Short mmCIF file of C-alpha atoms in Angstrom, two decimals:
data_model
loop_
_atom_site.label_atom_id
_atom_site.label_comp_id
_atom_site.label_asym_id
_atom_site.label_seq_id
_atom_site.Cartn_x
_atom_site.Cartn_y
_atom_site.Cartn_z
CA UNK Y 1 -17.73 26.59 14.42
CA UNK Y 2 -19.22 27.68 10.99
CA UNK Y 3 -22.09 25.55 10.20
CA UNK Y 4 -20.59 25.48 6.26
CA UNK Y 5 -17.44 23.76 7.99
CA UNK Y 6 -19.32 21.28 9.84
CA UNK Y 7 -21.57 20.85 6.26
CA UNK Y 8 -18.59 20.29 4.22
CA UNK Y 9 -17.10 17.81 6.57
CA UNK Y 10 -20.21 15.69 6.56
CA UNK Y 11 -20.35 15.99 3.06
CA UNK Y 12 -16.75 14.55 2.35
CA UNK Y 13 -16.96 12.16 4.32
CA UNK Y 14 -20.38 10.83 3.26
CA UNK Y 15 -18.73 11.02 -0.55
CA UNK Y 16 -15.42 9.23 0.47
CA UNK Y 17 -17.69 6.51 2.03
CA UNK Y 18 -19.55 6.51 -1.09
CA UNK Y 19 -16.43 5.76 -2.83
CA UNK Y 20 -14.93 3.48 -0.75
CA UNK Y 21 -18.01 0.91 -0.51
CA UNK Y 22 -18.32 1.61 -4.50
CA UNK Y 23 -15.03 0.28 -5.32
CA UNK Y 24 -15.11 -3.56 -5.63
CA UNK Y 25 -13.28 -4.92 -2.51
CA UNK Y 26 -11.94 -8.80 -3.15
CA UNK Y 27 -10.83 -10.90 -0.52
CA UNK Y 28 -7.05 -11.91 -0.74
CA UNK Y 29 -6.00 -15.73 0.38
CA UNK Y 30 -3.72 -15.84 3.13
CA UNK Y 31 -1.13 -17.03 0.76
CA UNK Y 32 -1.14 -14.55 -1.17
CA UNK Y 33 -1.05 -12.30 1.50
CA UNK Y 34 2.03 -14.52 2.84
CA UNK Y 35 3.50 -14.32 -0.89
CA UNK Y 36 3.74 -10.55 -0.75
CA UNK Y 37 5.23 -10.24 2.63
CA UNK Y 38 7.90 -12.47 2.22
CA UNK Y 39 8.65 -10.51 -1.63
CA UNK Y 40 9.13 -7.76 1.25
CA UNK Y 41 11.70 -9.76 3.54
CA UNK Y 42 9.24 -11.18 5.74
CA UNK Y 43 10.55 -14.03 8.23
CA UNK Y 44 9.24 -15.95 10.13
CA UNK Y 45 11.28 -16.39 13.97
CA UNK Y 46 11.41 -20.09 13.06
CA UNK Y 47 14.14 -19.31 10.08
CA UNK Y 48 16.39 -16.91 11.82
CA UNK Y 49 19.16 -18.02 13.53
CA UNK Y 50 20.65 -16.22 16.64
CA UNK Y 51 24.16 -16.93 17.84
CA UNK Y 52 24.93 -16.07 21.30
CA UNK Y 53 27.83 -13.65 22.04
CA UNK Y 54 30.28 -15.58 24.94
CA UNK Y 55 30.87 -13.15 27.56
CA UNK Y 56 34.59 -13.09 29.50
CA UNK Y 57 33.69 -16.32 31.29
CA UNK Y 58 33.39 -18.26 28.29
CA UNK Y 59 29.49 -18.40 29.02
CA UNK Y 60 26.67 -17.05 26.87
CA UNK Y 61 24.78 -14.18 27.53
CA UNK Y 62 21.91 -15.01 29.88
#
């Protein structure tokens, strides 16, 4: 490989780490977190109800 290559790639990625430990990172609250997720149709198992299809016996699927 061309040792400008292998420069360049150390030098964008020591700039985008630069960057990224610049910027000012907040913690978000798990509620908020939950907030957003359910804005996005998030469920949780608990709320969805499942009905069982009866097979030609009369019996559920199991």
């Amino acid at each position: 490989m061309d040792w400008r290559f292998i420069l360049g790639l150390g030098l964008g990625l020591l700039l985008a780490s630069v960057v990224m430990f610049a910027q000012n990172a907040r913690p978000v609250s798990a509620d908020k977190v939950e907030r957003l997720a359910r804005q996005m149709g998030m469920v949780y198992p608990q709320e969805v109800v499942t009905f069982r299809e009866e097979n030609e016996n009369g019996k559920g699927d199991r």
